[in-house]
Coordinates of C-alpha atoms in Angstrom, one line a residue:
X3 CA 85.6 99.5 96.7
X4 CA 88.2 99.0 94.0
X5 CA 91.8 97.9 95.9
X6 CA 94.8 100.4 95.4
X7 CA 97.6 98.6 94.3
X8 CA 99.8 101.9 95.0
X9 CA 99.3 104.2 97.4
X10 CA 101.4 107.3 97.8
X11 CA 100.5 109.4 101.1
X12 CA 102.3 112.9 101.6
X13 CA 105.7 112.2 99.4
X14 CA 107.9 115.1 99.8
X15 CA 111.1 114.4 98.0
X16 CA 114.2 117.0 98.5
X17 CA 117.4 117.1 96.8
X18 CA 120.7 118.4 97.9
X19 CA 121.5 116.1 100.9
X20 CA 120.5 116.8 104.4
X21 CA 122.9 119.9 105.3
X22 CA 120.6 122.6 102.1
X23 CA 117.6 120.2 101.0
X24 CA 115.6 121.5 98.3
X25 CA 112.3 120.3 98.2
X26 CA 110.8 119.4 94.8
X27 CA 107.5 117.5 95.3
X28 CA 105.7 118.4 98.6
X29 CA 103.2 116.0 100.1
X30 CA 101.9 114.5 96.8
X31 CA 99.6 111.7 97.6
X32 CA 98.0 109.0 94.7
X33 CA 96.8 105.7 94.4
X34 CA 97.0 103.4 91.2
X35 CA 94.7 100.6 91.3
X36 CA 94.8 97.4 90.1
X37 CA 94.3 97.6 86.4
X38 CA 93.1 100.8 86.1
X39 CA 95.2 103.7 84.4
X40 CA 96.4 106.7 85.9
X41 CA 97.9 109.5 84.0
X42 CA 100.0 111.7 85.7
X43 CA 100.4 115.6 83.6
X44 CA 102.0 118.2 83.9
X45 CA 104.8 120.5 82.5
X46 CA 108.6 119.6 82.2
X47 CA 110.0 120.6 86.0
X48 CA 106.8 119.8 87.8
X49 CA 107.9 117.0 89.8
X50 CA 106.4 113.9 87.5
X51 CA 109.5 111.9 87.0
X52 CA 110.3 112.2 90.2
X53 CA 107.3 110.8 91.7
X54 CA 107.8 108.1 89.5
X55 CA 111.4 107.4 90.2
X56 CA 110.5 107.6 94.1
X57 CA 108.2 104.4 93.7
X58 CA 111.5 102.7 92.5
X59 CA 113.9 104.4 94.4
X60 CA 116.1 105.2 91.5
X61 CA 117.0 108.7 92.7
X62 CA 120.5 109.7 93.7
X63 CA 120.8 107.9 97.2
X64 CA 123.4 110.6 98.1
X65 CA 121.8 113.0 97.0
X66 CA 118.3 112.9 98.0
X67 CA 115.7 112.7 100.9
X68 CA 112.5 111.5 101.9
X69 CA 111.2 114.1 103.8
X70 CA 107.5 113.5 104.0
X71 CA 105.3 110.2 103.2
X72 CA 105.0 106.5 102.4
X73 CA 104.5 104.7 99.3
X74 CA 102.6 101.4 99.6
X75 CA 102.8 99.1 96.9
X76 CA 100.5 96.0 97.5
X77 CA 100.7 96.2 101.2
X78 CA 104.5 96.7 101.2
X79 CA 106.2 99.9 102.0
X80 CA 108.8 100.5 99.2
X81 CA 111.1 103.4 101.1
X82 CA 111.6 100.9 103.9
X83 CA 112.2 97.8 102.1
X84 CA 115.9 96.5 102.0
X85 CA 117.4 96.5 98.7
X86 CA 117.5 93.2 98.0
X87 CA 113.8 93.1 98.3
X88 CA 113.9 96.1 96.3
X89 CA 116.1 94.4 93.4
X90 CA 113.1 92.0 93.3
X91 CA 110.5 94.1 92.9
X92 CA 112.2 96.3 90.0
X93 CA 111.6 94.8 86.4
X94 CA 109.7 92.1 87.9
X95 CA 106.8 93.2 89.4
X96 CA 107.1 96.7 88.7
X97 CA 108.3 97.6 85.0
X98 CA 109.4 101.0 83.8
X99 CA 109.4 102.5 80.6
X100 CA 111.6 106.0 80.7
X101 CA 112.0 108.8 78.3
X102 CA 115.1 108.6 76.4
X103 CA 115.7 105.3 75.3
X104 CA 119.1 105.6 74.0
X105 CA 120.4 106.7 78.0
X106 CA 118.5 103.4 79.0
X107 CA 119.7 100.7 76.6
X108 CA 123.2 99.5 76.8
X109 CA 125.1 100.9 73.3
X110 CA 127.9 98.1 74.0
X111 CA 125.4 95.4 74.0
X112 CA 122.6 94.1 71.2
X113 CA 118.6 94.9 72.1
X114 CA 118.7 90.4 72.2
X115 CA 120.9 90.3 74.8
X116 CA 119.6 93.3 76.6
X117 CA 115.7 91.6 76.6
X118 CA 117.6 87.9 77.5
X119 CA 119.2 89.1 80.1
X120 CA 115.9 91.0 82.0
X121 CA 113.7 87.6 81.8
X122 CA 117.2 85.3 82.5
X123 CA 117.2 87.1 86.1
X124 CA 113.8 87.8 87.0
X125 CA 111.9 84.5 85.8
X126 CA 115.0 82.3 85.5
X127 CA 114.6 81.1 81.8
X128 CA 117.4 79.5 79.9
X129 CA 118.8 81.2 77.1
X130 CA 117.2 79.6 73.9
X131 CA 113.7 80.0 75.9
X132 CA 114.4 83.7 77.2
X133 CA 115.7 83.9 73.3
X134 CA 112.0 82.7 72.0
X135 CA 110.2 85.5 74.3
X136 CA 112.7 88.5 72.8
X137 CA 111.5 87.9 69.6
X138 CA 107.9 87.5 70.5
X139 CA 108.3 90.8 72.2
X140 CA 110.1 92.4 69.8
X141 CA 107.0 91.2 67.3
X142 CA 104.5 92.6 70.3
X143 CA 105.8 96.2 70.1
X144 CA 105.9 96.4 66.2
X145 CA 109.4 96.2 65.8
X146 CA 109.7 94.9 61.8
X147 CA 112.3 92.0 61.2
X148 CA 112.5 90.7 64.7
X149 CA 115.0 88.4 63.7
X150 CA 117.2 90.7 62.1
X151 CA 116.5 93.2 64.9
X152 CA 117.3 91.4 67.7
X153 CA 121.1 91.1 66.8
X154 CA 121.3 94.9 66.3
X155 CA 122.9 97.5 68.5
X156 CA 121.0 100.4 69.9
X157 CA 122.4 103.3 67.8
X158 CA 121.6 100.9 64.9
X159 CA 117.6 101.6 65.1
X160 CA 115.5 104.6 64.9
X161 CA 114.2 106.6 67.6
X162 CA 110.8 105.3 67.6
X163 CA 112.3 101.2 67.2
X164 CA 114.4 102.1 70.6
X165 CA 111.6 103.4 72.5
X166 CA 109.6 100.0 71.2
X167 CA 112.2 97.7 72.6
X168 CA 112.2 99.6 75.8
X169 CA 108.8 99.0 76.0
X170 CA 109.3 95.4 75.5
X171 CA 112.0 95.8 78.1
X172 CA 109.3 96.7 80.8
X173 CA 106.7 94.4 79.8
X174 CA 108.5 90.8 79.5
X175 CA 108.0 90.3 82.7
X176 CA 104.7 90.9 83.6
X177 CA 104.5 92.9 85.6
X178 CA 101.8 94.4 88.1
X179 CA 101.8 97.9 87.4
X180 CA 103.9 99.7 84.6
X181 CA 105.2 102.8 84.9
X182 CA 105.3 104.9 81.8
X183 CA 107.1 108.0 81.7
X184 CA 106.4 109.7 78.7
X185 CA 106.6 106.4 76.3
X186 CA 105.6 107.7 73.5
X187 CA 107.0 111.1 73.0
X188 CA 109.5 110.0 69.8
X189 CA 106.5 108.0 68.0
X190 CA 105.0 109.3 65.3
X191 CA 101.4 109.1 65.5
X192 CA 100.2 105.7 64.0
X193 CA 103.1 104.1 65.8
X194 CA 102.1 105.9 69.1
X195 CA 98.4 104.9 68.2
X196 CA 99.8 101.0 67.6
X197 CA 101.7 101.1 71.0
X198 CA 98.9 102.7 73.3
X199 CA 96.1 99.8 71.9
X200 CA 98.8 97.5 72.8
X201 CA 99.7 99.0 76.3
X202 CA 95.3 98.8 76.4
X203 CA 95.3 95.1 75.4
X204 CA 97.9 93.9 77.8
X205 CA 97.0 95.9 80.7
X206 CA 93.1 94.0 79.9
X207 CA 94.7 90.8 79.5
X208 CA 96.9 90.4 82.6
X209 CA 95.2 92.7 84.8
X210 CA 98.4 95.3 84.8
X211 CA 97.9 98.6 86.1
X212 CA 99.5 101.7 84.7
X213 CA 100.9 104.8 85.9
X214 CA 101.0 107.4 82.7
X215 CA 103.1 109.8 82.8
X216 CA 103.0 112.1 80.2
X217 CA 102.6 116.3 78.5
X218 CA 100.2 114.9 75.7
X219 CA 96.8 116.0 76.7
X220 CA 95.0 114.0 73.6
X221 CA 96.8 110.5 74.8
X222 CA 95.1 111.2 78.0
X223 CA 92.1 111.4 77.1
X224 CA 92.4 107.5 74.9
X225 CA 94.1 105.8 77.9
X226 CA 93.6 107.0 81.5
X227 CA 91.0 106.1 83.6
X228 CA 91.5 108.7 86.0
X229 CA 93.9 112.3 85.8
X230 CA 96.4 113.8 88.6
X231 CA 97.1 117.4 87.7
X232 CA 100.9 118.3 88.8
X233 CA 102.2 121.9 89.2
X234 CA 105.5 122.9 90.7
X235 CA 106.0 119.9 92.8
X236 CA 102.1 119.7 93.5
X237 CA 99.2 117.7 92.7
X238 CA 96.7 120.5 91.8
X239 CA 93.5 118.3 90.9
X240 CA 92.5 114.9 90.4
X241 CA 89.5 113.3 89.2
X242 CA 87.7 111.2 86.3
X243 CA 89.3 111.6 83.5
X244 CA 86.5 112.8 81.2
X245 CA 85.0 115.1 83.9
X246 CA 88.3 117.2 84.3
X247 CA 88.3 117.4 80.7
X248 CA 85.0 118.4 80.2
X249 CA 84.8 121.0 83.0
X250 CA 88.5 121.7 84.5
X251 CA 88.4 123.1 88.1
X252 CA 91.8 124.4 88.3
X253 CA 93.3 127.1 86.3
X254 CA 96.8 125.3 85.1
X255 CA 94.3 122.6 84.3
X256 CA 92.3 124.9 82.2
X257 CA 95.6 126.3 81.1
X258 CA 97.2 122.6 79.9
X259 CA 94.0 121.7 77.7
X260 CA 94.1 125.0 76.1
X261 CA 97.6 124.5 75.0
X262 CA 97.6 122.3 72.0
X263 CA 99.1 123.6 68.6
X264 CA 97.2 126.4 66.7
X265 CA 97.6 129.2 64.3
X266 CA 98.7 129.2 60.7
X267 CA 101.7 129.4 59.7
X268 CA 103.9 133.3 58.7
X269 CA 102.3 134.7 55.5
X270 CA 104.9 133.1 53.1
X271 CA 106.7 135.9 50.5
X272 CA 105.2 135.9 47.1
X273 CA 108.6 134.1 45.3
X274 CA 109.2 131.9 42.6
X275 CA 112.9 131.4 44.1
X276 CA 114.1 127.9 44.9
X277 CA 116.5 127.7 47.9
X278 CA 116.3 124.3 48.1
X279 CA 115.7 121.5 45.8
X280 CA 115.8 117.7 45.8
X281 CA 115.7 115.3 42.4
X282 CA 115.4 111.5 42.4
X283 CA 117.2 111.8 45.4
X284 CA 118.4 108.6 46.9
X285 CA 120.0 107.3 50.2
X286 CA 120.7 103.4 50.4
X287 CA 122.8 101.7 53.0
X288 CA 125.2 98.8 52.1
X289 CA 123.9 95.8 53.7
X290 CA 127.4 93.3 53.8
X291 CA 127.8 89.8 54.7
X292 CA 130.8 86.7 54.1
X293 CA 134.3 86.9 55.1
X294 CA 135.3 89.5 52.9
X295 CA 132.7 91.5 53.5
X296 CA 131.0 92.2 50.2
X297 CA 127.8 94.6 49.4
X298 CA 125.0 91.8 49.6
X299 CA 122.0 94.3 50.0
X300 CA 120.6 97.1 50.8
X301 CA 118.7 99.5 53.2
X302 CA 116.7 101.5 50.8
X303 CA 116.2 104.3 53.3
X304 CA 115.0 106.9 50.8
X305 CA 114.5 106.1 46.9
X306 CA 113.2 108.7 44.6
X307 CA 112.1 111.5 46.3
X308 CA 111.8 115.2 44.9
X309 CA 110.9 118.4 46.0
X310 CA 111.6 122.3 46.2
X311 CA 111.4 124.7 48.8
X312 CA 110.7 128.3 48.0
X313 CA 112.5 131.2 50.3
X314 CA 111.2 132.2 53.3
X315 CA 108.5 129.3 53.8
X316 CA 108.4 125.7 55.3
X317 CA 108.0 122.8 54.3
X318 CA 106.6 119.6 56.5
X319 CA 108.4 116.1 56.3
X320 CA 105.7 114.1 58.0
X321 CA 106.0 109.6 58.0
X322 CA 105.8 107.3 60.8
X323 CA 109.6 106.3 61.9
X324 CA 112.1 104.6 60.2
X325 CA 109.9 106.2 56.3
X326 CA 112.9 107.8 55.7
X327 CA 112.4 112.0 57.0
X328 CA 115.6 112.4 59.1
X329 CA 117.6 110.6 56.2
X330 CA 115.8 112.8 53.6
X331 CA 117.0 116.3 56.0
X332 CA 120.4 114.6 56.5
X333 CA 121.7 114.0 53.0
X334 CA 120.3 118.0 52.2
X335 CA 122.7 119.2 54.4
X336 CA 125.2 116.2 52.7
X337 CA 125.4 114.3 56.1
X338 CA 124.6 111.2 54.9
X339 CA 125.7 109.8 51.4
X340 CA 122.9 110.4 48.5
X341 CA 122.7 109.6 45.2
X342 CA 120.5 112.6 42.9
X343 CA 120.6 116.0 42.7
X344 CA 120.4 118.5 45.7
X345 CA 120.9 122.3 44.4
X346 CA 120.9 125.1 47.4
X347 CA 120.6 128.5 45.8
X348 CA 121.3 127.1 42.5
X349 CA 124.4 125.6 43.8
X350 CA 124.7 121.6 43.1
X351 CA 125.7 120.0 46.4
X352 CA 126.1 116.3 45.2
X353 CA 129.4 117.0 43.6
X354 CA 130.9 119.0 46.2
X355 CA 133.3 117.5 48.6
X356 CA 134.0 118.5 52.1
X357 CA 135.9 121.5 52.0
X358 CA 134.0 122.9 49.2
X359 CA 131.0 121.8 51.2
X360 CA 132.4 124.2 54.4
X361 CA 131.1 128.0 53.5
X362 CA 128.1 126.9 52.7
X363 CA 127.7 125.1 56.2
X364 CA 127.5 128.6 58.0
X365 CA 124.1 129.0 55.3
X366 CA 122.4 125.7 56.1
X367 CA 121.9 125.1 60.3
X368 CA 120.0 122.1 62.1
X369 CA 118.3 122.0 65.2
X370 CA 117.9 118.3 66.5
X371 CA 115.3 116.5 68.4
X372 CA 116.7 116.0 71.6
X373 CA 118.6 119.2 73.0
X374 CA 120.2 117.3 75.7
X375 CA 121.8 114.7 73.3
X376 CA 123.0 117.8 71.2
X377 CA 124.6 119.8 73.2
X378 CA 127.9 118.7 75.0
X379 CA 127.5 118.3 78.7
X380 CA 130.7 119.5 79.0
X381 CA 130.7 123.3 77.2
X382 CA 129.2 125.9 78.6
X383 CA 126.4 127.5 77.1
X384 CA 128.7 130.3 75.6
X385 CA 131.5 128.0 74.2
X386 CA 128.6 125.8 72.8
X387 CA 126.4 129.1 70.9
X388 CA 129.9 130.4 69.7
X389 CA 131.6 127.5 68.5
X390 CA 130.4 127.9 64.8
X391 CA 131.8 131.6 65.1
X392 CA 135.2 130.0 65.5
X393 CA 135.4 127.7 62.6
X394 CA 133.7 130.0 60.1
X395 CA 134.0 133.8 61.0
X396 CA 137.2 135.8 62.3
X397 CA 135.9 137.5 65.3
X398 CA 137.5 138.9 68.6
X399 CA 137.0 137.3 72.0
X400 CA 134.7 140.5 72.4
X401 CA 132.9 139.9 69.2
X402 CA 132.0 136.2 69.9
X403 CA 130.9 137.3 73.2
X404 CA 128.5 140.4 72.5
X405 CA 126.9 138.1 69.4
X406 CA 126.3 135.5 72.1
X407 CA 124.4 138.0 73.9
X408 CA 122.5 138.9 71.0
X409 CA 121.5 135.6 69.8
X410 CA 120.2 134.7 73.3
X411 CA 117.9 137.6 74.0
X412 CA 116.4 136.9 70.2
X413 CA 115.6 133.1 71.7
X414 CA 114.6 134.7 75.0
X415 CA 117.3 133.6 77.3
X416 CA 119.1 134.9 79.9
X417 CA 122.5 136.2 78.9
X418 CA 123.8 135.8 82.4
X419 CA 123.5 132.5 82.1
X420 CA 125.7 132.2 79.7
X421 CA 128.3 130.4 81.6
X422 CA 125.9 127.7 82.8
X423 CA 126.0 124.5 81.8
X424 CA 123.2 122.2 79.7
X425 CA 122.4 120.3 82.5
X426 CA 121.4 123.6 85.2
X427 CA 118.6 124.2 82.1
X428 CA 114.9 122.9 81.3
X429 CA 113.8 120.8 78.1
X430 CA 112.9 123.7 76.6
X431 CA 115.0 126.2 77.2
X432 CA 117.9 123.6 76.3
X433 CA 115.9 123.7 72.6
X434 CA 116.1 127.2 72.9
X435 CA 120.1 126.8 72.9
X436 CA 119.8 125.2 70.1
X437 CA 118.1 127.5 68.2
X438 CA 120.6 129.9 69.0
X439 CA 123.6 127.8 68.0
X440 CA 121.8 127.8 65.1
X441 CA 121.0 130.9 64.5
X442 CA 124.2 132.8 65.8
X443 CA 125.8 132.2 62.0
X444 CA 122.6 133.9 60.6
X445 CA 122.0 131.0 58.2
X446 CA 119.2 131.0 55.5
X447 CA 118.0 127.5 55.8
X448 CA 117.5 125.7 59.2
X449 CA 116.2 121.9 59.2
X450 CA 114.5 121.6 62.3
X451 CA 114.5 117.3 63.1
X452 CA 111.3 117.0 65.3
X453 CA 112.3 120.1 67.5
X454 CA 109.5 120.1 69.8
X455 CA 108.4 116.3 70.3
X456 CA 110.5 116.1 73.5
X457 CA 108.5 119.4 75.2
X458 CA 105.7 119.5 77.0
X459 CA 102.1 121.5 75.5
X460 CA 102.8 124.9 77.0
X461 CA 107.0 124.9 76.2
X462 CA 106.5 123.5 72.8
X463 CA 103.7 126.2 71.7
X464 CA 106.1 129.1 73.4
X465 CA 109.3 127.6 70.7
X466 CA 106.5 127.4 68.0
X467 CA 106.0 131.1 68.3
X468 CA 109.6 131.9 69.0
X469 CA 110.3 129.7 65.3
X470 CA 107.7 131.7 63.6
X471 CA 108.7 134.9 65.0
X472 CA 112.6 134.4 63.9
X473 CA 110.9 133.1 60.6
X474 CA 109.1 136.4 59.9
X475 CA 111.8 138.7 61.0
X476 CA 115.0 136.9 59.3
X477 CA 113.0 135.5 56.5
X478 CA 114.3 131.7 57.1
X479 CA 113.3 128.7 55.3
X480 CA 112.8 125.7 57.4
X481 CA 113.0 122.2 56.5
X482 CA 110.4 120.8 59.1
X483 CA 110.5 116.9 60.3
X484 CA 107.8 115.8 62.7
X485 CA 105.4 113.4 63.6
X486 CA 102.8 115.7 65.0
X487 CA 100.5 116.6 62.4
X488 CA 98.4 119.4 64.3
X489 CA 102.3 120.7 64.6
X490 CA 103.2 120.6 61.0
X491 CA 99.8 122.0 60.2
X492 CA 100.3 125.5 62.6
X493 CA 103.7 125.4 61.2
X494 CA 104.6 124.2 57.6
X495 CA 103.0 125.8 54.5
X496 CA 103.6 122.7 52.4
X497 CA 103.3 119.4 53.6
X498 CA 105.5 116.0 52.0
X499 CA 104.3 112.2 53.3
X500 CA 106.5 109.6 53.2
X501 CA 106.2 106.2 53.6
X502 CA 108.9 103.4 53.6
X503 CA 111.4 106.0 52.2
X504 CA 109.1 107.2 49.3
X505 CA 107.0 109.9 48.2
X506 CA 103.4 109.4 48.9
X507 CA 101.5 112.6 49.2
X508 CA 103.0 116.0 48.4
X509 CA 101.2 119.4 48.4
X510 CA 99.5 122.3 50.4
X511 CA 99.5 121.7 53.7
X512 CA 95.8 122.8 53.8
X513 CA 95.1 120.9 51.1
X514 CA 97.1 117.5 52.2
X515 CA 95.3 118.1 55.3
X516 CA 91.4 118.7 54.2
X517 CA 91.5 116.5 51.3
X518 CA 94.3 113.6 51.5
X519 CA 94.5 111.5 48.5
X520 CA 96.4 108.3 49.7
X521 CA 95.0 106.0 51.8
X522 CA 98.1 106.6 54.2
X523 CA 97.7 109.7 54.4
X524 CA 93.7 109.6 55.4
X525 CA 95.0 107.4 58.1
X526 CA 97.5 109.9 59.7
X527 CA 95.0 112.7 59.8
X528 CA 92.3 110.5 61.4
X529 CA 94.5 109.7 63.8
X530 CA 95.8 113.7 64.3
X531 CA 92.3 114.4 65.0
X532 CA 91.7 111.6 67.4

């Protein structure tokens, strides 16, 4: 019989302190053993991440309580183990690799030091060594110029290169068993290919075991061994992982599998009208060096690229991270400095300055990645869906407040929550705030920057249908960035590939899809369809 290197037995985990506990996992039991791969799925709020956390015991200490249940790890009960103890097991023996990269790295200190530090305390290596092992980590993970890299601050690399050097973070070590909580969520899909062989190959060579955590049903099925089912706090059915795919016992089981992406997108209008077009449009970033701090290169983050976008339909910006699509969307809505031509309803945008740049902002909206980064912690829901009103309409404190309302029962929320804050919502009904910020200064064009990858199956198809539903009724025209191409395709009705900030496949989606041309491009949809 295969040793368990963890073994959790009847963890029920409350928050709220001992005077009003509120329970949120109730008597989850699991065992990870050594070098196998457990995945751990379920929807945002059913109690995954804080299973996972438990093991550690990073969870508020004032906050929370163990009600129920031990967790073993090799032979050693973790609740009960001083801190000190604790300390040495974190990183060490037992690596983490969490969600949201940019809340986990430092932003005052460079990803070198960051990755020196981790092996300088828990393997004791002096600093030129420990320096040696950064960059041969940072080369592990895929991260392009090591060198360069390592001497660059958090905010300074793109979503996908943070979540690499977080891996690397976790893994430096070598440790036991690796939890992942959702690792791979901001990768685009040959990245997130690149990093799940690599996760494969370690965990083979040094015998690691893995705990998966993660909403992405087809990443399952490449990496884990074995599947725990979680609902509302509540492991609802385990087993082999290609059994429970191939006959599912449990409804929400049946439910999750059944979830992926599908449909086509809204029957575009029959138009020959541009609302948005792009000509040898080109973003480059001054590279400077010396004491004087002269222009000695350049980032060529987008070079040459062209397209239009007709009214009322969408177009797909689809490239693995760091080709250049969030640049591209940015300097449309002239957030970033670009060189060409960008014309919105025949108006030329890359002459126009700020203030004559401000009426057409109320036209042209964005909805971001990550809702939690994008909305301020601090506003309430209300002051945060209204605040466009303010800067570009002349309302009443009565007006603002009944086209609140209105805008939150057309993204299906609540509008007695109006008054809540970001932080008392879920994943996706923080997106779904988004969307309405957006959508409260009844724009015509809405770049939407990967506005699902953070959700899980079930919450990202329900904002799918609420995008196309707004789509249809208002007419919008979307500018759609994503790295999941089963996505794009139930979404975008033309479909643009780029590749190290270029142009490499432009077309019908259908078309791009069925019958790529590029060699890239081939790659992408093998890898969609994997």
């Amino acid at each position: 019989m295969t040793q368990a290197l963890l073994h959790i037995e009847n963890l029920s985990v409350a928050f709220g302190g001992k005077t009003h506990p509120r329970t949120v996992t109730h008597n989850v039991s699991l065992s990870v053993n050594k070098g196998e791969t457990l995945a751990l799925v379920g929807e945002s709020g059913s109690g995954k991440s804080v299973t996972a956390n438990a093991i550690l015991r990073l969870l508020p200490k004032a906050s929370t309580v163990y009600q129920t249940g031990t967790i073993h790890f090799d032979k050693e009960e973790l609740l009960t183990l001083s801190e000190r103890r604790m300390r040495g097991v974190r990183g060490a023996r037992i690596g983490m690799i969490f969600q949201e990269p940019m809340v986990s790295l430092n932003p005052l200190h460079k990803i070198g030091r960051q990755l020196v530090e981790t092996v300088e305390i828990h393997r004791g290596l002096r600093a030129n060594k420990a320096k040696t092992l950064a960059l041969t980590w940072l080369n592990k993970v895929g991260i392009r110029n090591p060198e360069q890299k390592i001497n660059a601050y958090p905010h300074e690399l793109s979503g996908g290169e943070r979540q690499r050097v977080m891996i690397a973070l976790a893994l430096i070590n070598e440790p036991e068993l690796l939890i992942a909580d959702e690792p791979t969520t901001a990768l685009d899909v040959s990245v997130q290919a690149q990093i799940l062989d690599l996760l494969k190959d370690l965990q083979q060579e040094l015998g690691m075991a893995m705990l998966f955590i993660t909403h992405d049903l087809s990443i399952v099925k490449r990496i884990a061994n074995r599947v725990c089912v979680m609902k509302e706090g509540q492991i609802v059915e385990t087993g082999e992982c290609q059994s429970l795919f191939s006959d599912p016992k449990h409804p929400y089981t049946k439910m999750l599998i059944d979830a992926d992406p599908s449909g086509s997108p809204v029957e575009a209008p029959e138009t020959n009208t541009n609302l948005v077009e792009a000509h040898d449009l080109k973003v480059w970033f001054p590279i400077t060096g010396g004491i004087f701090k002269r222009v000695v290169d350049h980032t060529k983050a987008v070079t040459g690229v062209n397209f239009t976008l007709k009214k009322g339909h969408t177009l797909g910006l689809v490239g693995e991270s760091g080709s250049g699509k969030s640049t591209t969307g940015m300097a449309i809505l002239r957030l970033v400095d670009s060189n060409g031509s960008i014309v919105f309803d025949t108006k030329e945008l890359s002459s126009l300055d700020r203030k004559q740049m401000l009426p057409l902002r109320s036209r042209m909206q964005v909805v971001f990645q990550d809702p939690f980064s994008a909305l301020n912690p601090r506003m309430s829901v209300a002051q945060i869906i209204g605040e466009g009103l303010l800067v570009h309409q002349n309302l009443t404190d009565y007006e603002i407040d009944a086209e609140i309302c209105r805008v939150m029962q057309e993204v299906d929320l609540d509008q007695e929550t109006r008054h809540r804050y970001p932080n008392e919502f879920s994943g996706g009904q923080r997106q779904r705030i988004a969307i309405a910020r957006a959508l409260i200064l009844k724009p015509e064009f809405i770049l939407l920057d990967e506005p699902t990858s953070s959700l899980d199956r079930t919450v990202q198809a329900q904002v799918l249908d609420l995008l196309k539903q707004l789509q249809r009724k208002y007419g919008l025209t979307y500018l759609f960035i994503s790295h999941d191409l089963n996505v794009v395709r139930s979404v975008c009705h033309d479909t643009m590939v780029l590749k190290a900030g270029q142009v490499i496949e432009y077309g019908k989606t259908e078309q791009v899809f069925n019958a790529p041309k590029h060699d890239y491009t081939q790659h992408l949809v093998t890898l969609s369809q994997m």
